[in-house]
């Protein structure tokens, strides 16, 4: 069995100046390549934002909207978004996209329009290795799953609005979505929305059968905000008022040291993909977690998702 710690994405480069669309048309077994390698980096194909759409159509023919997503993004095309708009000085820890939701994309495609002056790489981590790296005590504590709570404002407030989160301003659309998700929700007097969901902490990869770490408990927990930010937030908002929070599935608190370990070991086992303009990376969203390194200068990376 291959040592998971030696894993890295597969890099694909052009033959004799071919376009990426031509390469994809001629490449047999792309799905098998992705299952085996977990991430494919396409480099040197001179893709631009203007020539991106046919590449997206080839790699992600069924692009999904970022409905119920909690990361700040801007929609820039047909279900194409900025990858994140968190301030550049912050590292974004490892996570699988929408792992807190009832349904998630199986593939993510990142496209680099502008590489940062320094930093700004996208780290990716084998989610089975991430699970294996955790102490037995942590894995056992999370065995029953987690409970996520979102407080989404109605247009003004901290965090995202429910309108942006669900890409609609219709209550009925939101309620239908949340009913299908088997979530609990409550419309608040101030026009906001509270959503509560219980989800597993791990899942099995649908093809390999590997059990993988698949939750965002560390990102939703105040301990990973840093002492100063967490203390300031606690002064303004109670535990039930924060834009997002997390407990174990039974409602009991998750120890700070558990989420710090989860965050740190995910990052420690990650492989950085450093961007060049025109690069693309296709990842298996269940097999891998991903994040973002801090950076300086301008950085423009787009993302699209599919089932």
PDB file of C-alpha atoms in Angstrom:
ATOM      1  CA  UNK A   1       0.000   0.000   0.000  1.00  0.00           C
ATOM      2  CA  UNK A   2       1.348   3.434  -0.949  1.00  0.00           C
ATOM      3  CA  UNK A   3       2.371   5.667   1.950  1.00  0.00           C
ATOM      4  CA  UNK A   4      -0.273   8.418   2.081  1.00  0.00           C
ATOM      5  CA  UNK A   5       2.360  10.844   3.347  1.00  0.00           C
ATOM      6  CA  UNK A   6       4.126  10.676  -0.033  1.00  0.00           C
ATOM      7  CA  UNK A   7       1.027  11.678  -1.975  1.00  0.00           C
ATOM      8  CA  UNK A   8       0.957  14.742  -4.224  1.00  0.00           C
ATOM      9  CA  UNK A   9      -1.297  15.892  -7.094  1.00  0.00           C
ATOM     10  CA  UNK A  10      -0.668  14.671 -10.633  1.00  0.00           C
ATOM     11  CA  UNK A  11       0.584  17.393 -13.001  1.00  0.00           C
ATOM     12  CA  UNK A  12      -0.577  17.356 -16.637  1.00  0.00           C
ATOM     13  CA  UNK A  13       1.201  19.514 -19.255  1.00  0.00           C
ATOM     14  CA  UNK A  14       0.518  20.026 -22.987  1.00  0.00           C
ATOM     15  CA  UNK A  15       2.004  18.121 -25.911  1.00  0.00           C
ATOM     16  CA  UNK A  16       3.252  20.356 -28.737  1.00  0.00           C
ATOM     17  CA  UNK A  17       1.137  23.378 -27.841  1.00  0.00           C
ATOM     18  CA  UNK A  18      -2.216  21.583 -27.738  1.00  0.00           C
ATOM     19  CA  UNK A  19      -5.157  23.298 -26.060  1.00  0.00           C
ATOM     20  CA  UNK A  20      -6.560  21.957 -22.843  1.00  0.00           C
ATOM     21  CA  UNK A  21      -9.929  21.277 -24.485  1.00  0.00           C
ATOM     22  CA  UNK A  22      -8.187  19.139 -27.122  1.00  0.00           C
ATOM     23  CA  UNK A  23      -6.174  17.349 -24.448  1.00  0.00           C
ATOM     24  CA  UNK A  24      -9.295  16.582 -22.443  1.00  0.00           C
ATOM     25  CA  UNK A  25     -11.050  15.231 -25.534  1.00  0.00           C
ATOM     26  CA  UNK A  26      -8.123  12.911 -26.204  1.00  0.00           C
ATOM     27  CA  UNK A  27      -7.455  11.929 -22.595  1.00  0.00           C
ATOM     28  CA  UNK A  28      -9.016   8.554 -21.786  1.00  0.00           C
ATOM     29  CA  UNK A  29     -10.122   7.705 -18.296  1.00  0.00           C
ATOM     30  CA  UNK A  30     -10.023  11.152 -16.726  1.00  0.00           C
ATOM     31  CA  UNK A  31     -12.442   9.989 -14.036  1.00  0.00           C
ATOM     32  CA  UNK A  32     -10.150   7.066 -13.177  1.00  0.00           C
ATOM     33  CA  UNK A  33      -7.157   9.420 -13.051  1.00  0.00           C
ATOM     34  CA  UNK A  34      -8.975  11.671 -10.610  1.00  0.00           C
ATOM     35  CA  UNK A  35     -10.024   8.785  -8.352  1.00  0.00           C
ATOM     36  CA  UNK A  36      -6.458   7.455  -8.315  1.00  0.00           C
ATOM     37  CA  UNK A  37      -4.574  10.751  -7.954  1.00  0.00           C
ATOM     38  CA  UNK A  38      -7.250  12.757  -6.068  1.00  0.00           C
ATOM     39  CA  UNK A  39      -6.076  16.011  -7.677  1.00  0.00           C
ATOM     40  CA  UNK A  40      -5.006  16.905 -11.218  1.00  0.00           C
ATOM     41  CA  UNK A  41      -3.052  20.094 -11.944  1.00  0.00           C
ATOM     42  CA  UNK A  42      -3.228  21.342 -15.544  1.00  0.00           C
ATOM     43  CA  UNK A  43      -0.242  23.589 -16.192  1.00  0.00           C
ATOM     44  CA  UNK A  44       1.114  25.298 -19.299  1.00  0.00           C
ATOM     45  CA  UNK A  45      -2.096  25.305 -21.370  1.00  0.00           C
ATOM     46  CA  UNK A  46      -2.332  29.132 -21.435  1.00  0.00           C
ATOM     47  CA  UNK A  47      -5.952  29.156 -20.283  1.00  0.00           C
ATOM     48  CA  UNK A  48      -7.403  32.630 -19.689  1.00  0.00           C
ATOM     49  CA  UNK A  49     -10.653  33.773 -18.145  1.00  0.00           C
ATOM     50  CA  UNK A  50     -11.929  34.395 -21.691  1.00  0.00           C
ATOM     51  CA  UNK A  51     -11.155  30.804 -22.785  1.00  0.00           C
ATOM     52  CA  UNK A  52     -12.204  29.181 -19.510  1.00  0.00           C
ATOM     53  CA  UNK A  53     -15.826  28.295 -20.270  1.00  0.00           C
ATOM     54  CA  UNK A  54     -15.214  25.429 -22.754  1.00  0.00           C
ATOM     55  CA  UNK A  55     -12.699  23.963 -20.281  1.00  0.00           C
ATOM     56  CA  UNK A  56     -15.330  24.130 -17.552  1.00  0.00           C
ATOM     57  CA  UNK A  57     -17.872  22.517 -19.872  1.00  0.00           C
ATOM     58  CA  UNK A  58     -15.443  19.638 -20.482  1.00  0.00           C
ATOM     59  CA  UNK A  59     -14.412  19.081 -16.869  1.00  0.00           C
ATOM     60  CA  UNK A  60     -17.607  20.103 -15.046  1.00  0.00           C
ATOM     61  CA  UNK A  61     -20.567  19.710 -17.403  1.00  0.00           C
ATOM     62  CA  UNK A  62     -23.047  19.940 -14.519  1.00  0.00           C
ATOM     63  CA  UNK A  63     -21.867  22.974 -12.567  1.00  0.00           C
ATOM     64  CA  UNK A  64     -23.578  23.593  -9.243  1.00  0.00           C
ATOM     65  CA  UNK A  65     -24.622  26.835  -7.594  1.00  0.00           C
ATOM     66  CA  UNK A  66     -22.918  27.639  -4.295  1.00  0.00           C
ATOM     67  CA  UNK A  67     -26.199  27.370  -2.409  1.00  0.00           C
ATOM     68  CA  UNK A  68     -25.870  27.138   1.388  1.00  0.00           C
ATOM     69  CA  UNK A  69     -22.203  28.044   1.195  1.00  0.00           C
ATOM     70  CA  UNK A  70     -20.752  29.975   4.130  1.00  0.00           C
ATOM     71  CA  UNK A  71     -17.627  31.421   2.480  1.00  0.00           C
ATOM     72  CA  UNK A  72     -17.803  34.996   1.108  1.00  0.00           C
ATOM     73  CA  UNK A  73     -17.716  34.759  -2.696  1.00  0.00           C
ATOM     74  CA  UNK A  74     -18.791  36.711  -5.759  1.00  0.00           C
ATOM     75  CA  UNK A  75     -20.561  35.007  -8.664  1.00  0.00           C
ATOM     76  CA  UNK A  76     -18.682  35.894 -11.862  1.00  0.00           C
ATOM     77  CA  UNK A  77     -20.199  33.532 -14.442  1.00  0.00           C
ATOM     78  CA  UNK A  78     -22.411  30.506 -14.986  1.00  0.00           C
ATOM     79  CA  UNK A  79     -21.992  28.973 -11.505  1.00  0.00           C
ATOM     80  CA  UNK A  80     -18.415  30.249 -11.386  1.00  0.00           C
ATOM     81  CA  UNK A  81     -17.307  32.099  -8.259  1.00  0.00           C
ATOM     82  CA  UNK A  82     -14.338  33.811  -6.701  1.00  0.00           C
ATOM     83  CA  UNK A  83     -12.642  31.160  -4.590  1.00  0.00           C
ATOM     84  CA  UNK A  84     -12.916  33.187  -1.372  1.00  0.00           C
ATOM     85  CA  UNK A  85     -12.843  36.784  -0.252  1.00  0.00           C
ATOM     86  CA  UNK A  86     -11.343  36.349   3.210  1.00  0.00           C
ATOM     87  CA  UNK A  87      -8.620  38.933   3.908  1.00  0.00           C
ATOM     88  CA  UNK A  88      -5.247  37.940   2.435  1.00  0.00           C
ATOM     89  CA  UNK A  89      -3.358  37.940   5.733  1.00  0.00           C
ATOM     90  CA  UNK A  90      -5.331  34.934   7.019  1.00  0.00           C
ATOM     91  CA  UNK A  91      -4.623  31.262   6.355  1.00  0.00           C
ATOM     92  CA  UNK A  92      -7.797  29.328   5.550  1.00  0.00           C
ATOM     93  CA  UNK A  93      -7.570  25.936   7.204  1.00  0.00           C
ATOM     94  CA  UNK A  94      -8.259  22.624   5.528  1.00  0.00           C
ATOM     95  CA  UNK A  95     -11.839  21.622   4.719  1.00  0.00           C
ATOM     96  CA  UNK A  96     -13.943  19.759   2.173  1.00  0.00           C
ATOM     97  CA  UNK A  97     -16.420  22.054   0.470  1.00  0.00           C
ATOM     98  CA  UNK A  98     -19.930  22.058   1.991  1.00  0.00           C
ATOM     99  CA  UNK A  99     -19.079  19.141   4.285  1.00  0.00           C
ATOM    100  CA  UNK A 100     -21.486  20.656   6.819  1.00  0.00           C
ATOM    101  CA  UNK A 101     -24.381  20.407   4.341  1.00  0.00           C
ATOM    102  CA  UNK A 102     -26.697  17.553   3.399  1.00  0.00           C
ATOM    103  CA  UNK A 103     -25.231  17.445  -0.124  1.00  0.00           C
ATOM    104  CA  UNK A 104     -21.828  18.490  -1.392  1.00  0.00           C
ATOM    105  CA  UNK A 105     -19.961  18.707  -4.696  1.00  0.00           C
ATOM    106  CA  UNK A 106     -17.866  15.703  -5.679  1.00  0.00           C
ATOM    107  CA  UNK A 107     -15.472  17.816  -7.754  1.00  0.00           C
ATOM    108  CA  UNK A 108     -13.984  21.282  -7.453  1.00  0.00           C
ATOM    109  CA  UNK A 109     -12.108  23.078 -10.213  1.00  0.00           C
ATOM    110  CA  UNK A 110      -9.834  26.015  -9.373  1.00  0.00           C
ATOM    111  CA  UNK A 111      -8.526  28.404 -12.029  1.00  0.00           C
ATOM    112  CA  UNK A 112      -5.728  30.897 -11.414  1.00  0.00           C
ATOM    113  CA  UNK A 113      -6.202  34.164 -13.279  1.00  0.00           C
ATOM    114  CA  UNK A 114      -3.683  36.121 -11.204  1.00  0.00           C
ATOM    115  CA  UNK A 115      -1.091  34.563  -8.897  1.00  0.00           C
ATOM    116  CA  UNK A 116      -0.240  36.392  -5.668  1.00  0.00           C
ATOM    117  CA  UNK A 117       3.041  38.274  -5.357  1.00  0.00           C
ATOM    118  CA  UNK A 118       3.972  36.020  -2.431  1.00  0.00           C
ATOM    119  CA  UNK A 119       2.144  33.077  -0.883  1.00  0.00           C
ATOM    120  CA  UNK A 120      -1.450  32.361  -1.830  1.00  0.00           C
ATOM    121  CA  UNK A 121      -0.987  28.676  -2.597  1.00  0.00           C
ATOM    122  CA  UNK A 122      -3.844  26.209  -2.234  1.00  0.00           C
ATOM    123  CA  UNK A 123      -2.869  23.441   0.205  1.00  0.00           C
ATOM    124  CA  UNK A 124      -4.588  20.077  -0.289  1.00  0.00           C
ATOM    125  CA  UNK A 125      -4.638  17.200   2.179  1.00  0.00           C
ATOM    126  CA  UNK A 126      -5.507  13.527   1.825  1.00  0.00           C
ATOM    127  CA  UNK A 127      -8.625  13.387   4.017  1.00  0.00           C
ATOM    128  CA  UNK A 128      -7.987   9.739   4.983  1.00  0.00           C
ATOM    129  CA  UNK A 129      -4.485  10.689   6.165  1.00  0.00           C
ATOM    130  CA  UNK A 130      -5.976  13.640   8.053  1.00  0.00           C
ATOM    131  CA  UNK A 131      -8.322  11.255   9.876  1.00  0.00           C
ATOM    132  CA  UNK A 132      -5.475   8.838  10.640  1.00  0.00           C
ATOM    133  CA  UNK A 133      -3.322  11.670  12.006  1.00  0.00           C
ATOM    134  CA  UNK A 134      -5.786  12.549  14.774  1.00  0.00           C
ATOM    135  CA  UNK A 135      -5.431  11.148  18.281  1.00  0.00           C
ATOM    136  CA  UNK A 136      -7.740   8.257  19.154  1.00  0.00           C
ATOM    137  CA  UNK A 137      -9.404  10.455  21.774  1.00  0.00           C
ATOM    138  CA  UNK A 138     -10.410  13.005  19.131  1.00  0.00           C
ATOM    139  CA  UNK A 139     -11.679  10.461  16.623  1.00  0.00           C
ATOM    140  CA  UNK A 140     -13.754   8.750  19.315  1.00  0.00           C
ATOM    141  CA  UNK A 141     -15.193  12.036  20.576  1.00  0.00           C
ATOM    142  CA  UNK A 142     -16.442  12.901  17.087  1.00  0.00           C
ATOM    143  CA  UNK A 143     -17.847   9.435  16.321  1.00  0.00           C
ATOM    144  CA  UNK A 144     -21.465  10.494  16.890  1.00  0.00           C
ATOM    145  CA  UNK A 145     -21.173  13.514  14.582  1.00  0.00           C
ATOM    146  CA  UNK A 146     -21.539  17.265  15.001  1.00  0.00           C
ATOM    147  CA  UNK A 147     -24.265  19.898  15.191  1.00  0.00           C
ATOM    148  CA  UNK A 148     -23.882  23.081  13.146  1.00  0.00           C
ATOM    149  CA  UNK A 149     -25.820  26.284  13.870  1.00  0.00           C
ATOM    150  CA  UNK A 150     -25.999  29.234  11.472  1.00  0.00           C
ATOM    151  CA  UNK A 151     -27.470  32.653  12.210  1.00  0.00           C
ATOM    152  CA  UNK A 152     -27.990  34.359   8.874  1.00  0.00           C
ATOM    153  CA  UNK A 153     -29.045  37.991   8.907  1.00  0.00           C
ATOM    154  CA  UNK A 154     -31.784  39.392   6.686  1.00  0.00           C
ATOM    155  CA  UNK A 155     -29.732  42.063   4.935  1.00  0.00           C
ATOM    156  CA  UNK A 156     -27.698  43.831   7.604  1.00  0.00           C
ATOM    157  CA  UNK A 157     -25.495  42.187  10.194  1.00  0.00           C
ATOM    158  CA  UNK A 158     -22.397  40.125  10.862  1.00  0.00           C
ATOM    159  CA  UNK A 159     -21.621  37.299   8.431  1.00  0.00           C
ATOM    160  CA  UNK A 160     -23.693  36.346   5.398  1.00  0.00           C
ATOM    161  CA  UNK A 161     -27.351  37.045   4.774  1.00  0.00           C
ATOM    162  CA  UNK A 162     -29.765  34.220   4.119  1.00  0.00           C
ATOM    163  CA  UNK A 163     -30.456  35.779   0.722  1.00  0.00           C
ATOM    164  CA  UNK A 164     -26.808  35.486  -0.317  1.00  0.00           C
ATOM    165  CA  UNK A 165     -26.434  32.062   1.268  1.00  0.00           C
ATOM    166  CA  UNK A 166     -29.361  30.514  -0.608  1.00  0.00           C
ATOM    167  CA  UNK A 167     -29.204  32.756  -3.717  1.00  0.00           C
ATOM    168  CA  UNK A 168     -32.857  33.740  -3.360  1.00  0.00           C
ATOM    169  CA  UNK A 169     -35.013  36.283  -1.540  1.00  0.00           C
ATOM    170  CA  UNK A 170     -38.013  33.934  -1.309  1.00  0.00           C
ATOM    171  CA  UNK A 171     -38.797  32.284   2.029  1.00  0.00           C
ATOM    172  CA  UNK A 172     -40.550  29.386   0.302  1.00  0.00           C
ATOM    173  CA  UNK A 173     -37.436  28.539  -1.733  1.00  0.00           C
ATOM    174  CA  UNK A 174     -35.330  28.445   1.424  1.00  0.00           C
ATOM    175  CA  UNK A 175     -37.849  26.319   3.310  1.00  0.00           C
ATOM    176  CA  UNK A 176     -38.051  23.792   0.484  1.00  0.00           C
ATOM    177  CA  UNK A 177     -34.257  23.531   0.417  1.00  0.00           C
ATOM    178  CA  UNK A 178     -33.998  23.089   4.182  1.00  0.00           C
ATOM    179  CA  UNK A 179     -36.831  20.543   4.273  1.00  0.00           C
ATOM    180  CA  UNK A 180     -35.011  18.433   1.694  1.00  0.00           C
ATOM    181  CA  UNK A 181     -31.838  18.827   3.780  1.00  0.00           C
ATOM    182  CA  UNK A 182     -33.636  17.567   6.913  1.00  0.00           C
ATOM    183  CA  UNK A 183     -32.435  20.705   8.691  1.00  0.00           C
ATOM    184  CA  UNK A 184     -34.238  22.589  11.429  1.00  0.00           C
ATOM    185  CA  UNK A 185     -34.836  26.310  10.949  1.00  0.00           C
ATOM    186  CA  UNK A 186     -36.447  29.319  12.533  1.00  0.00           C
ATOM    187  CA  UNK A 187     -37.264  32.718  11.030  1.00  0.00           C
ATOM    188  CA  UNK A 188     -36.167  35.359  13.516  1.00  0.00           C
ATOM    189  CA  UNK A 189     -37.959  38.559  14.501  1.00  0.00           C
ATOM    190  CA  UNK A 190     -35.204  40.744  13.048  1.00  0.00           C
ATOM    191  CA  UNK A 191     -35.639  39.165   9.603  1.00  0.00           C
ATOM    192  CA  UNK A 192     -32.806  36.690  10.003  1.00  0.00           C
ATOM    193  CA  UNK A 193     -32.789  32.906   9.855  1.00  0.00           C
ATOM    194  CA  UNK A 194     -31.368  30.290  12.222  1.00  0.00           C
ATOM    195  CA  UNK A 195     -30.474  26.898  10.731  1.00  0.00           C
ATOM    196  CA  UNK A 196     -29.461  23.831  12.768  1.00  0.00           C
ATOM    197  CA  UNK A 197     -28.109  20.635  11.203  1.00  0.00           C
ATOM    198  CA  UNK A 198     -26.670  17.415  12.570  1.00  0.00           C
ATOM    199  CA  UNK A 199     -24.062  15.843  10.295  1.00  0.00           C
ATOM    200  CA  UNK A 200     -21.463  13.041  10.445  1.00  0.00           C
ATOM    201  CA  UNK A 201     -17.822  13.810  11.119  1.00  0.00           C
ATOM    202  CA  UNK A 202     -16.541  11.235   8.601  1.00  0.00           C
ATOM    203  CA  UNK A 203     -17.851   9.665   5.385  1.00  0.00           C
ATOM    204  CA  UNK A 204     -16.778   6.818   3.103  1.00  0.00           C
ATOM    205  CA  UNK A 205     -15.437   7.693  -0.328  1.00  0.00           C
ATOM    206  CA  UNK A 206     -18.005   6.381  -2.836  1.00  0.00           C
ATOM    207  CA  UNK A 207     -15.388   4.638  -5.018  1.00  0.00           C
ATOM    208  CA  UNK A 208     -12.358   3.793  -2.861  1.00  0.00           C
ATOM    209  CA  UNK A 209     -14.350   3.059   0.297  1.00  0.00           C
ATOM    210  CA  UNK A 210     -11.765   4.969   2.370  1.00  0.00           C
ATOM    211  CA  UNK A 211     -13.097   6.580   5.537  1.00  0.00           C
ATOM    212  CA  UNK A 212     -12.203  10.277   5.443  1.00  0.00           C
ATOM    213  CA  UNK A 213     -12.389  13.270   7.774  1.00  0.00           C
ATOM    214  CA  UNK A 214     -15.344  15.245   6.445  1.00  0.00           C
ATOM    215  CA  UNK A 215     -16.579  18.089   8.607  1.00  0.00           C
ATOM    216  CA  UNK A 216     -15.825  21.738   9.331  1.00  0.00           C
ATOM    217  CA  UNK A 217     -15.986  21.671  13.114  1.00  0.00           C
ATOM    218  CA  UNK A 218     -12.664  23.470  13.488  1.00  0.00           C
ATOM    219  CA  UNK A 219     -13.684  26.296  11.126  1.00  0.00           C
ATOM    220  CA  UNK A 220     -16.986  26.844  12.937  1.00  0.00           C
ATOM    221  CA  UNK A 221     -15.462  26.788  16.438  1.00  0.00           C
ATOM    222  CA  UNK A 222     -14.368  30.032  18.159  1.00  0.00           C
ATOM    223  CA  UNK A 223     -11.097  28.502  19.389  1.00  0.00           C
ATOM    224  CA  UNK A 224      -9.644  28.702  15.882  1.00  0.00           C
ATOM    225  CA  UNK A 225     -10.381  32.439  15.621  1.00  0.00           C
ATOM    226  CA  UNK A 226      -7.493  33.254  17.955  1.00  0.00           C
ATOM    227  CA  UNK A 227      -7.804  34.479  21.530  1.00  0.00           C
ATOM    228  CA  UNK A 228      -8.255  38.167  20.688  1.00  0.00           C
ATOM    229  CA  UNK A 229     -10.901  37.710  18.008  1.00  0.00           C
ATOM    230  CA  UNK A 230     -12.798  35.067  19.997  1.00  0.00           C
ATOM    231  CA  UNK A 231     -12.837  37.276  23.092  1.00  0.00           C
ATOM    232  CA  UNK A 232     -14.075  40.277  21.113  1.00  0.00           C
ATOM    233  CA  UNK A 233     -16.820  38.194  19.495  1.00  0.00           C
ATOM    234  CA  UNK A 234     -17.884  36.801  22.869  1.00  0.00           C
ATOM    235  CA  UNK A 235     -18.345  40.353  24.205  1.00  0.00           C
ATOM    236  CA  UNK A 236     -20.709  41.253  21.375  1.00  0.00           C
ATOM    237  CA  UNK A 237     -22.583  38.000  20.744  1.00  0.00           C
ATOM    238  CA  UNK A 238     -23.656  35.082  22.889  1.00  0.00           C
ATOM    239  CA  UNK A 239     -22.991  31.490  21.791  1.00  0.00           C
ATOM    240  CA  UNK A 240     -26.455  31.260  20.192  1.00  0.00           C
ATOM    241  CA  UNK A 241     -26.075  34.543  18.290  1.00  0.00           C
ATOM    242  CA  UNK A 242     -22.822  34.003  16.398  1.00  0.00           C
ATOM    243  CA  UNK A 243     -23.012  33.701  12.602  1.00  0.00           C
ATOM    244  CA  UNK A 244     -21.892  30.094  12.925  1.00  0.00           C
ATOM    245  CA  UNK A 245     -21.134  27.711  15.773  1.00  0.00           C
ATOM    246  CA  UNK A 246     -20.665  23.993  16.329  1.00  0.00           C
ATOM    247  CA  UNK A 247     -21.075  21.410  19.084  1.00  0.00           C
ATOM    248  CA  UNK A 248     -21.064  17.645  19.255  1.00  0.00           C
ATOM    249  CA  UNK A 249     -24.283  16.140  17.912  1.00  0.00           C
ATOM    250  CA  UNK A 250     -25.786  15.891  21.409  1.00  0.00           C
ATOM    251  CA  UNK A 251     -25.233  19.610  21.995  1.00  0.00           C
ATOM    252  CA  UNK A 252     -22.245  19.219  24.308  1.00  0.00           C
ATOM    253  CA  UNK A 253     -19.286  21.574  23.732  1.00  0.00           C
ATOM    254  CA  UNK A 254     -16.295  20.549  21.670  1.00  0.00           C
ATOM    255  CA  UNK A 255     -13.043  21.107  23.621  1.00  0.00           C
ATOM    256  CA  UNK A 256     -10.792  23.839  22.270  1.00  0.00           C
ATOM    257  CA  UNK A 257      -7.813  21.488  22.144  1.00  0.00           C
ATOM    258  CA  UNK A 258      -9.687  19.083  19.867  1.00  0.00           C
ATOM    259  CA  UNK A 259     -10.345  21.676  17.161  1.00  0.00           C
ATOM    260  CA  UNK A 260      -6.830  23.117  17.416  1.00  0.00           C
ATOM    261  CA  UNK A 261      -5.424  19.627  16.837  1.00  0.00           C
ATOM    262  CA  UNK A 262      -7.756  19.072  13.881  1.00  0.00           C
ATOM    263  CA  UNK A 263      -6.772  22.366  12.269  1.00  0.00           C
ATOM    264  CA  UNK A 264      -3.052  21.993  12.855  1.00  0.00           C
ATOM    265  CA  UNK A 265      -2.748  18.389  11.705  1.00  0.00           C
ATOM    266  CA  UNK A 266      -4.738  19.087   8.571  1.00  0.00           C
ATOM    267  CA  UNK A 267      -2.340  21.870   7.634  1.00  0.00           C
ATOM    268  CA  UNK A 268       0.732  19.869   8.706  1.00  0.00           C
ATOM    269  CA  UNK A 269      -0.159  17.003   6.352  1.00  0.00           C
ATOM    270  CA  UNK A 270      -1.109  19.225   3.417  1.00  0.00           C
ATOM    271  CA  UNK A 271       0.737  19.653   0.119  1.00  0.00           C
ATOM    272  CA  UNK A 272       0.893  23.212  -1.218  1.00  0.00           C
ATOM    273  CA  UNK A 273      -0.056  23.852  -4.837  1.00  0.00           C
ATOM    274  CA  UNK A 274       1.621  27.137  -5.784  1.00  0.00           C
ATOM    275  CA  UNK A 275      -0.200  28.956  -8.551  1.00  0.00           C
ATOM    276  CA  UNK A 276       0.960  30.293 -11.898  1.00  0.00           C
ATOM    277  CA  UNK A 277      -1.411  32.326 -14.049  1.00  0.00           C
ATOM    278  CA  UNK A 278      -3.381  29.974 -16.305  1.00  0.00           C
ATOM    279  CA  UNK A 279      -3.123  26.940 -13.997  1.00  0.00           C
ATOM    280  CA  UNK A 280      -6.144  24.816 -13.164  1.00  0.00           C
ATOM    281  CA  UNK A 281      -6.582  22.181 -10.474  1.00  0.00           C
ATOM    282  CA  UNK A 282      -9.367  19.602 -10.397  1.00  0.00           C
ATOM    283  CA  UNK A 283      -9.848  17.915  -7.018  1.00  0.00           C
ATOM    284  CA  UNK A 284     -11.949  15.136  -5.563  1.00  0.00           C
ATOM    285  CA  UNK A 285     -13.812  17.003  -2.830  1.00  0.00           C
ATOM    286  CA  UNK A 286     -14.387  13.891  -0.697  1.00  0.00           C
ATOM    287  CA  UNK A 287     -10.884  12.453  -0.963  1.00  0.00           C
ATOM    288  CA  UNK A 288      -9.187  15.800  -0.254  1.00  0.00           C
ATOM    289  CA  UNK A 289      -9.504  18.816   1.956  1.00  0.00           C
ATOM    290  CA  UNK A 290      -8.237  22.151   0.715  1.00  0.00           C
ATOM    291  CA  UNK A 291      -7.419  25.595   2.115  1.00  0.00           C
ATOM    292  CA  UNK A 292      -5.557  28.796   1.273  1.00  0.00           C
ATOM    293  CA  UNK A 293      -2.234  30.201   2.353  1.00  0.00           C
ATOM    294  CA  UNK A 294      -1.880  33.863   3.316  1.00  0.00           C
ATOM    295  CA  UNK A 295      -0.585  36.113   0.550  1.00  0.00           C
ATOM    296  CA  UNK A 296       0.507  39.560  -0.522  1.00  0.00           C
ATOM    297  CA  UNK A 297      -0.369  41.418  -3.697  1.00  0.00           C
ATOM    298  CA  UNK A 298      -3.303  40.736  -5.994  1.00  0.00           C
ATOM    299  CA  UNK A 299      -4.669  37.200  -6.287  1.00  0.00           C
ATOM    300  CA  UNK A 300      -7.606  36.066  -8.409  1.00  0.00           C
ATOM    301  CA  UNK A 301      -8.546  32.391  -8.263  1.00  0.00           C
ATOM    302  CA  UNK A 302     -11.959  31.220  -9.475  1.00  0.00           C
ATOM    303  CA  UNK A 303     -13.784  28.035  -8.503  1.00  0.00           C
ATOM    304  CA  UNK A 304     -16.584  25.925  -9.917  1.00  0.00           C
ATOM    305  CA  UNK A 305     -18.184  22.782  -8.526  1.00  0.00           C
ATOM    306  CA  UNK A 306     -20.070  19.757  -9.807  1.00  0.00           C
ATOM    307  CA  UNK A 307     -21.759  16.616  -8.551  1.00  0.00           C
TER     308      UNK A 307
END
